Amino acid sequence: MDLVIRDVRVIDGTGGASYRADVAVDAGRVAAIHPAEDGGPRPSGRATLEAHDLALAPGFIDMHAHSDLALLRDPGHEAKVAQGVTLEVIGQDGLSYAPVDDRTLAQVRTQIAGWNGGGPGTDDVDFSWRSVGEYLDRLDAGFDGQGIAVNAAYLIPQGTVRMLAVGWDDRPATPAELTRMRELVATGLTEGAVGMSSGLTYTPGMYASDAELTELCRVVAAYDGYYCPHHRSYGAGALLAYEEMVALTREAGCALHLAHATMNFGVNEGRAPELLALLDGALAGGADISLDTYPYTPGATTLVAMLPSWASEGGPAAITERLRDAAATARIRHVMEVEGADGCHGVPIDWDTIEISGVTHPELAGYVGKTVAASAAERGEEPFTTAHRLLLADDLGTTILQHVGHEENVRTIMRHPVHTGGSDGILQGDKPHPRAYGTFPHYLGRYARDLGVLPLEECVAHLTSRPAARLRLPDRGLVRTGYRADLVLFDPETVAAGSTFEAPRTLPTGIPHVLIDGRFVIQDGRRTDVLAGRSVRRTPTA
């Protein structure tokens, strides 16, 4: 065998009791498991790792990642590798970089520069692809043909598809445009995407009607994919928005995976049981539903996403033009502060909850780490004035933390049987959300070990086999003979997120070894130079 891990506590991803065993790895697969209680000869290998007090789990699957460009920019990618993440699902929230044409690529690069960098004028990534298949090929090639840091699966971004077929107009798609969108989704699924995402509080994807989304979901269902919506509200209309997605996908016959399934803002405090009752009813009726969450209360997005949707119609250039018009700006302010913009989930914005986490232009760094309200007080002006100035000065690229979550809701939702882990990790900015560097050890250390919200074995299942089942990956997510040797060794007594809101880029502790395809990508706590990641493409059934 290539490697034998001796006398390790196996937490196999099923949720069942752990056990001690020798685990042998060969040719990138789990080749043998020899439980301690079994007799007979133990497996031998060219290399041996004495586990001591470590646990062995399948590699963690990040069901909601924003590493679309980071995987092509940073070969180390320690933000995820050091957490034990061996597979990320990208193309989230309806906005990513394929399929595109030249016009759409420039627009989407501007729109989500706050998530991923890579705005127009930057040259740290070669945007040579246009189709989903070409993007996945680019991931496979990675760095000098050797690959990328972790494996990656891709969701077709519905907002980008609408941008490509319809543009930025807030109107129904014509029959011809809907046909083209269906064709784009079908092509992307044929080329290897695992499903489709939406960002229904982000333009232009939010302009799609339920009927339009249902038609696209029918295509997704035909190819055995799943729909992953960031739905229309996590605030004032949250439960109605969840109901909408459940009904829409049941009509389409499509599997549903709810992105960062939170219940935020004051209107939803303590209401997580209502969400779970809705899901349980649908599940009992035969619906195929799963969800992901991150184990933190604040959210993260871009400042421009807080605007009302009508202010974003036409794309980034039109947004900037409106922000430079006094009458339009006054109207934007009234909607945001009095009525509650749909970009802020129907809730009037509280500037004390909006913390600037990153800026595109370094000369604006003084805003980072402060709330908009605090920065405004320093300048002796109204918070909206500060936010308005920052949006224009930073070319709409400012990222924020939004402190609107509730711990009780977070814990309640993570206990649900269809729950999986997703970091929603934005890696841009001077002070990104700590979830980008800490989600998975935070689940294991704080919520499983320290708080007992989940038993450790059950917690591991939420992070491994359950997401693998949603992705319909037949040989990942379990420590089982024949399965891919994407593995994590961690110390259950010391594993913890190092990242905090004050120091968000701090790496975790208690995860000394991570393997992808049977090769060490973290060994003795250090990143190796191995690039074992590739695109993970589901072979469509249609």
XYZ file of C-alpha atoms in Angstrom:
542
model
C 0.000 0.000 0.000
C 1.070 3.607 -0.517
C 0.150 4.588 3.050
C -1.192 2.954 6.199
C -2.726 5.111 8.917
C -2.260 3.118 12.121
C -4.697 2.801 15.007
C -6.857 5.763 14.095
C -10.331 6.627 15.372
C -12.437 6.289 12.239
C -15.417 8.646 12.008
C -16.609 7.252 8.727
C -19.205 9.859 7.704
C -22.297 7.697 8.169
C -23.158 9.258 11.528
C -22.630 5.903 13.229
C -20.318 5.213 16.151
C -16.608 5.684 15.572
C -14.190 2.779 15.826
C -10.446 2.165 15.825
C -8.764 0.700 12.778
C -5.803 0.688 10.461
C -6.733 2.382 7.183
C -4.696 1.676 4.059
C -4.548 3.989 1.053
C -3.361 2.943 -2.382
C -3.596 4.534 -5.846
C -5.750 7.373 -4.532
C -8.369 5.121 -2.935
C -9.132 3.668 0.473
C -7.755 0.183 -0.187
C -8.366 -1.571 3.138
C -9.861 -0.950 6.571
C -8.689 -3.281 9.344
C -10.720 -2.722 12.544
C -8.725 -3.095 15.758
C -10.944 -5.918 16.990
C -10.308 -8.059 13.901
C -7.597 -10.644 13.951
C -5.238 -11.504 11.174
C -2.377 -9.590 9.641
C -2.516 -5.803 9.625
C -1.975 -3.990 6.316
C 1.508 -2.709 5.562
C 2.578 0.206 3.457
C 5.490 2.041 1.932
C 4.675 4.827 4.387
C 3.062 4.627 7.815
C 1.377 7.324 9.875
C 0.837 6.626 13.567
C -2.473 8.300 14.391
C -2.124 8.459 18.184
C -5.127 10.529 19.343
C -6.298 11.671 15.919
C -9.624 10.974 14.248
C -9.934 10.134 10.554
C -12.898 11.509 8.594
C -13.792 11.900 4.939
C -12.710 15.205 3.442
C -15.121 18.019 4.167
C -17.339 19.295 1.357
C -18.032 23.022 1.292
C -21.491 23.214 -0.249
C -21.387 26.993 -0.712
C -18.046 28.470 -1.736
C -16.959 31.627 -3.533
C -13.559 30.370 -4.694
C -14.354 30.671 -8.403
C -11.213 32.719 -9.066
C -9.244 31.961 -5.907
C -8.708 28.406 -7.140
C -6.998 29.858 -10.223
C -5.144 32.594 -8.395
C -3.752 30.937 -5.268
C -2.187 27.477 -5.545
C -1.944 27.199 -1.757
C -5.577 28.075 -1.039
C -4.939 27.514 2.663
C -8.180 29.203 3.618
C -9.934 25.969 2.673
C -7.192 23.332 2.572
C -6.211 23.945 6.195
C -9.830 23.406 7.284
C -9.862 19.924 5.764
C -11.997 20.961 2.802
C -11.336 18.636 -0.131
C -14.235 19.705 -2.389
C -15.927 23.071 -2.925
C -19.163 23.819 -4.765
C -18.734 27.094 -6.658
C -20.833 29.112 -9.116
C -23.054 30.233 -6.261
C -25.801 32.829 -5.822
C -26.581 33.000 -9.519
C -23.423 34.909 -10.462
C -20.204 33.478 -11.829
C -18.005 33.447 -14.899
C -19.506 30.822 -17.239
C -21.319 30.704 -19.555
C -20.490 34.188 -20.845
C -19.680 36.208 -23.921
C -17.245 39.127 -23.945
C -19.889 41.675 -22.910
C -21.334 39.572 -20.111
C -17.921 38.609 -18.774
C -16.955 42.266 -18.354
C -20.247 42.984 -16.584
C -20.119 40.067 -14.202
C -16.465 40.758 -13.393
C -17.486 44.246 -12.303
C -20.577 43.094 -10.445
C -18.899 40.489 -8.227
C -15.417 41.962 -7.895
C -16.276 42.366 -4.206
C -16.758 38.614 -3.903
C -13.872 37.385 -6.000
C -11.653 40.243 -7.154
C -10.874 39.939 -10.837
C -12.594 43.150 -11.858
C -11.897 44.719 -15.257
C -8.364 46.038 -15.429
C -6.921 43.235 -13.299
C -4.823 40.567 -14.949
C -4.209 38.022 -12.192
C -6.490 35.488 -13.913
C -6.554 34.587 -17.604
C -10.243 34.774 -18.511
C -9.812 32.727 -21.658
C -12.884 30.501 -21.213
C -16.461 31.295 -22.209
C -18.408 28.046 -21.717
C -18.945 25.956 -18.593
C -16.890 23.146 -20.089
C -13.996 25.480 -20.863
C -14.058 26.836 -17.313
C -13.972 23.313 -15.873
C -11.109 22.477 -18.237
C -9.274 25.522 -16.911
C -9.729 24.242 -13.353
C -8.378 20.836 -14.387
C -5.288 22.445 -15.908
C -4.830 24.617 -12.842
C -1.235 25.681 -12.320
C 1.149 24.522 -15.048
C -1.148 21.606 -15.811
C -0.824 20.169 -12.320
C -4.301 20.983 -11.021
C -5.722 23.117 -8.231
C -5.644 23.000 -4.449
C -8.979 21.225 -3.876
C -11.658 19.597 -6.003
C -14.441 21.808 -7.334
C -17.998 21.240 -8.570
C -19.826 23.959 -10.478
C -23.373 25.306 -10.451
C -24.649 27.123 -13.537
C -25.380 30.711 -12.386
C -28.924 31.638 -13.416
C -28.261 35.377 -13.065
C -25.347 35.163 -15.472
C -27.462 33.091 -17.866
C -30.174 35.760 -17.774
C -27.562 38.467 -18.269
C -26.353 36.631 -21.352
C -29.781 35.901 -22.847
C -31.939 38.838 -21.699
C -29.606 41.528 -20.377
C -30.251 43.712 -17.335
C -33.876 44.661 -17.988
C -36.511 44.074 -15.316
C -39.034 42.364 -17.582
C -40.277 38.900 -18.507
C -38.107 36.922 -20.888
C -39.512 36.525 -24.380
C -40.199 32.978 -25.619
C -37.019 33.111 -27.683
C -34.970 34.314 -24.698
C -36.420 31.605 -22.470
C -35.543 29.007 -25.094
C -31.990 30.291 -25.171
C -31.720 30.189 -21.378
C -32.976 26.614 -21.338
C -30.370 25.730 -23.965
C -27.583 27.426 -21.987
C -28.531 25.536 -18.832
C -28.775 22.229 -20.696
C -25.393 22.778 -22.318
C -23.753 23.615 -18.993
C -25.178 20.481 -17.396
C -24.013 18.385 -20.335
C -20.537 19.847 -19.907
C -20.360 18.803 -16.268
C -22.178 21.257 -13.973
C -23.978 19.627 -11.039
C -26.962 21.979 -10.994
C -28.033 25.612 -11.139
C -27.829 28.431 -8.622
C -29.781 31.675 -8.277
C -29.278 34.895 -6.387
C -32.820 36.205 -6.153
C -31.848 39.340 -4.250
C -29.151 40.098 -6.844
C -29.702 41.621 -10.267
C -30.401 40.570 -12.947
C -31.306 37.088 -11.710
C -33.938 38.476 -9.347
C -35.926 39.772 -12.317
C -36.885 36.198 -13.244
C -40.472 35.194 -12.496
C -41.375 31.934 -10.792
C -42.619 30.641 -14.129
C -39.259 31.361 -15.742
C -37.360 29.722 -12.898
C -39.653 26.701 -13.044
C -38.885 26.191 -16.717
C -35.155 26.319 -16.057
C -35.545 23.921 -13.122
C -37.307 21.455 -15.424
C -34.112 21.370 -17.454
C -32.020 20.881 -14.310
C -34.276 17.998 -13.248
C -33.999 16.353 -16.653
C -30.232 16.151 -16.160
C -30.523 14.896 -12.559
C -29.100 18.119 -11.152
C -30.301 20.260 -8.275
C -31.406 23.858 -7.834
C -29.567 25.972 -5.265
C -31.338 29.303 -4.724
C -30.342 32.252 -2.611
C -34.042 33.020 -2.442
C -35.937 36.303 -2.507
C -35.777 37.222 1.172
C -33.996 36.196 4.349
C -35.751 38.976 6.235
C -39.316 40.282 6.207
C -40.530 37.724 3.668
C -38.267 34.817 4.577
C -40.854 32.099 5.173
C -42.813 33.061 2.075
C -39.570 32.972 0.089
C -38.781 29.468 1.346
C -42.324 28.357 0.500
C -41.885 29.798 -2.994
C -38.754 27.744 -3.633
C -40.311 24.540 -2.289
C -43.417 24.977 -4.442
C -41.441 25.965 -7.539
C -39.113 22.959 -7.439
C -41.933 20.540 -6.663
C -43.756 21.841 -9.740
C -40.586 21.316 -11.786
C -39.790 17.926 -10.259
C -36.350 19.246 -9.308
C -34.190 18.578 -6.263
C -33.800 21.643 -4.024
C -30.805 22.712 -1.966
C -31.395 25.883 0.042
C -28.325 28.124 0.151
C -27.183 29.537 3.523
C -30.599 28.695 4.967
C -30.789 31.292 7.698
C -33.575 33.244 9.384
C -32.199 36.739 9.909
C -33.232 40.198 11.152
C -35.397 40.971 14.159
C -38.583 39.844 12.438
C -37.298 36.259 12.381
C -35.811 35.837 15.845
C -36.781 32.428 17.201
C -38.617 31.404 14.016
C -36.306 28.639 12.794
C -38.797 25.935 13.918
C -41.335 27.384 11.490
C -38.877 26.964 8.626
C -38.092 23.395 9.644
C -41.795 22.552 9.948
C -42.261 23.767 6.376
C -39.383 21.590 5.177
C -40.511 18.558 7.165
C -43.965 18.789 5.599
C -42.476 18.946 2.112
C -40.075 16.088 2.836
C -42.929 13.952 4.137
C -44.717 14.633 0.857
C -41.824 13.287 -1.170
C -39.832 16.452 -1.912
C -36.058 16.137 -2.334
C -34.653 18.951 -0.175
C -31.368 19.732 1.544
C -29.785 22.920 2.853
C -26.499 24.393 4.000
C -25.543 26.892 6.701
C -22.438 28.459 8.187
C -22.010 28.409 12.000
C -22.007 32.182 12.555
C -24.653 34.856 12.991
C -23.468 37.707 10.689
C -23.855 37.481 6.928
C -21.569 38.884 4.257
C -22.161 40.397 0.842
C -21.445 43.601 -1.062
C -22.629 47.076 -0.131
C -24.176 47.596 -3.552
C -26.378 44.541 -2.969
C -28.267 46.536 -0.323
C -29.747 48.843 -2.974
C -33.320 48.385 -4.235
C -33.439 46.223 -7.336
C -34.769 48.986 -9.571
C -31.635 50.992 -8.807
C -29.533 48.167 -10.266
C -31.480 47.699 -13.476
C -29.177 48.121 -16.447
C -26.027 46.923 -14.697
C -23.055 48.538 -12.950
C -22.806 51.587 -15.232
C -26.494 52.355 -14.729
C -26.139 51.998 -10.953
C -23.308 54.516 -10.931
C -25.305 56.929 -13.064
C -28.244 56.792 -10.639
C -25.975 57.311 -7.645
C -24.708 60.494 -9.299
C -28.244 61.788 -9.840
C -29.615 63.712 -6.842
C -33.258 62.781 -7.361
C -32.539 59.086 -7.888
C -30.230 59.063 -4.880
C -32.923 60.603 -2.681
C -35.367 57.941 -3.796
C -32.826 55.169 -3.137
C -32.232 56.525 0.369
C -35.946 56.643 1.179
C -36.492 53.061 0.063
C -33.465 51.773 1.957
C -34.025 53.635 5.204
C -37.838 53.863 5.396
C -39.547 51.266 3.226
C -36.978 48.475 3.283
C -35.257 47.658 -0.009
C -35.582 44.217 -1.535
C -31.782 44.188 -1.612
C -31.913 44.347 2.194
C -34.612 41.663 2.338
C -37.494 44.071 2.833
C -36.162 45.437 6.126
C -35.210 49.126 6.625
C -31.449 49.203 6.802
C -29.753 49.660 10.179
C -26.396 51.253 9.451
C -25.093 50.117 12.852
C -25.253 46.515 11.570
C -23.354 47.173 8.317
C -19.598 46.701 8.850
C -17.195 47.382 5.988
C -15.053 44.278 5.491
C -13.136 45.139 2.331
C -12.547 47.789 -0.312
C -11.260 47.622 -3.853
C -9.169 50.790 -3.656
C -6.449 50.813 -0.955
C -6.876 54.525 -0.208
C -10.296 53.678 1.277
C -8.881 51.215 3.811
C -9.788 53.530 6.691
C -13.393 52.386 6.373
C -12.556 48.712 6.909
C -13.498 47.196 10.247
C -15.966 49.966 11.114
C -19.709 50.138 10.720
C -21.116 52.638 8.276
C -22.708 54.415 11.245
C -19.371 54.690 13.046
C -17.561 55.995 9.961
C -20.322 58.544 9.458
C -20.049 59.729 13.063
C -16.311 60.253 12.607
C -17.052 62.458 9.615
C -19.998 64.275 11.143
C -22.424 63.176 8.426
C -25.438 60.939 7.888
C -24.693 57.212 7.404
C -26.330 57.154 3.975
C -23.990 59.943 2.859
C -21.010 57.846 3.908
C -22.332 54.725 2.165
C -23.149 56.702 -0.976
C -19.682 58.221 -1.152
C -18.049 54.840 -0.576
C -20.035 53.107 -3.309
C -18.928 55.677 -5.878
C -15.329 55.951 -4.726
C -14.883 52.163 -4.614
C -16.484 51.427 -8.014
C -19.249 49.433 -6.273
C -16.684 46.892 -5.023
C -17.081 47.336 -1.253
C -17.803 44.219 0.794
C -19.693 44.173 4.089
C -20.571 42.081 7.100
C -24.219 42.350 8.096
C -24.793 41.648 11.790
C -28.431 40.531 11.669
C -28.430 36.828 12.645
C -29.649 34.925 15.701
C -27.682 32.213 17.504
C -30.790 30.235 18.448
C -31.812 30.004 14.801
C -28.299 28.961 13.763
C -28.232 26.076 16.261
C -31.764 24.920 15.529
C -31.240 24.695 11.770
C -27.879 22.895 11.987
C -29.510 20.017 13.875
C -31.861 19.164 11.018
C -31.201 15.832 9.245
C -30.929 17.416 5.768
C -28.447 20.068 6.910
C -24.966 20.330 5.372
C -22.071 22.729 5.914
C -21.344 25.625 3.595
C -18.934 28.431 4.373
C -20.280 31.065 1.960
C -16.698 32.210 2.331
C -15.750 35.448 0.579
C -11.967 35.573 0.460
C -11.650 39.200 -0.656
C -11.159 42.214 1.587
C -8.877 43.144 4.450
C -11.282 41.763 7.067
C -13.387 39.041 5.443
C -15.946 37.064 7.384
C -14.114 34.484 9.543
C -16.327 31.757 8.094
C -14.052 31.730 5.034
C -11.188 30.352 7.144
C -13.062 28.756 10.038
C -16.413 27.164 9.176
C -15.500 23.477 9.392
C -13.273 23.470 12.510
C -15.855 25.787 14.121
C -18.521 23.133 13.584
C -16.278 20.420 15.015
C -14.791 22.381 17.905
C -17.369 24.857 19.137
C -20.683 23.316 18.124
C -19.935 19.578 18.430
C -17.317 19.383 21.193
C -17.846 22.511 23.314
C -21.600 23.082 23.022
C -22.812 19.564 22.217
C -25.275 20.877 19.636
C -24.452 17.830 17.507
C -22.623 14.604 18.410
C -19.235 14.576 16.724
C -20.081 11.620 14.469
C -23.308 13.289 13.356
C -21.516 16.586 12.758
C -18.994 14.848 10.489
C -21.855 13.285 8.511
C -23.315 16.759 7.932
C -19.977 17.853 6.461
C -19.216 14.766 4.357
C -21.677 12.055 3.321
C -24.756 14.265 3.213
C -23.276 16.788 0.801
C -21.789 13.929 -1.251
C -25.268 12.426 -1.504
C -26.728 15.751 -2.661
C -23.998 15.950 -5.308
C -24.704 12.307 -6.223
C -21.047 11.377 -5.927
C -20.879 7.597 -5.563
C -17.335 7.324 -4.222
C -16.881 10.315 -1.917
C -18.099 11.325 1.531
C -17.329 8.112 3.435
C -14.285 6.302 4.788
C -15.053 3.093 2.966
C -13.050 0.607 0.929
C -12.953 1.665 -2.727
C -13.828 5.278 -2.009
C -11.542 8.131 -2.974
C -8.887 8.852 -0.394
C -9.972 12.416 0.303
C -9.352 12.313 4.036
C -8.886 14.547 7.078
C -7.070 13.698 10.290
C -7.976 15.974 13.199
C -7.673 16.034 16.965
C -11.188 16.054 18.457
C -9.864 17.622 21.668
C -8.101 20.585 20.098
C -9.694 21.228 16.704
C -10.854 24.840 16.540
C -11.223 27.759 14.189
C -8.365 30.196 14.530
C -10.185 32.872 12.564
C -12.047 35.599 14.429
C -13.735 38.812 13.377
C -10.621 40.653 14.560
C -8.151 38.298 12.837
C -10.198 36.514 10.148
C -7.318 35.051 8.141
C -5.934 32.979 11.037
C -5.683 29.285 10.191
C -7.357 26.610 12.327
C -5.720 24.363 14.898
C -6.004 20.627 15.416
C -6.024 19.535 11.733
C -2.490 18.223 11.089
C -3.115 16.108 7.983
C -5.327 16.414 4.891
C -5.186 14.122 1.851
C -6.755 14.531 -1.572
C -6.607 11.599 -3.951
C -4.373 9.854 -1.406
C -1.763 12.625 -1.473
C -0.912 14.872 1.440
C -1.964 18.469 0.831
C -1.493 19.248 4.543
C 1.179 17.228 6.353
C 2.216 17.809 9.945
C 0.256 21.042 9.883
C 1.999 22.481 6.836
C 0.785 23.022 3.286
C 2.638 20.830 0.825
C 3.120 21.730 -2.837
C 0.670 19.050 -3.996
C -2.088 20.195 -6.362
C -4.441 17.217 -6.336
C -7.707 19.062 -7.040
C -9.690 18.765 -10.258
C -13.171 19.621 -11.453
C -15.790 17.138 -10.298
C -18.262 16.617 -13.124
C -21.433 14.634 -12.804
C -22.240 12.589 -15.890
C -25.758 13.683 -16.880
C -28.490 11.077 -17.277
C -30.398 12.859 -20.055
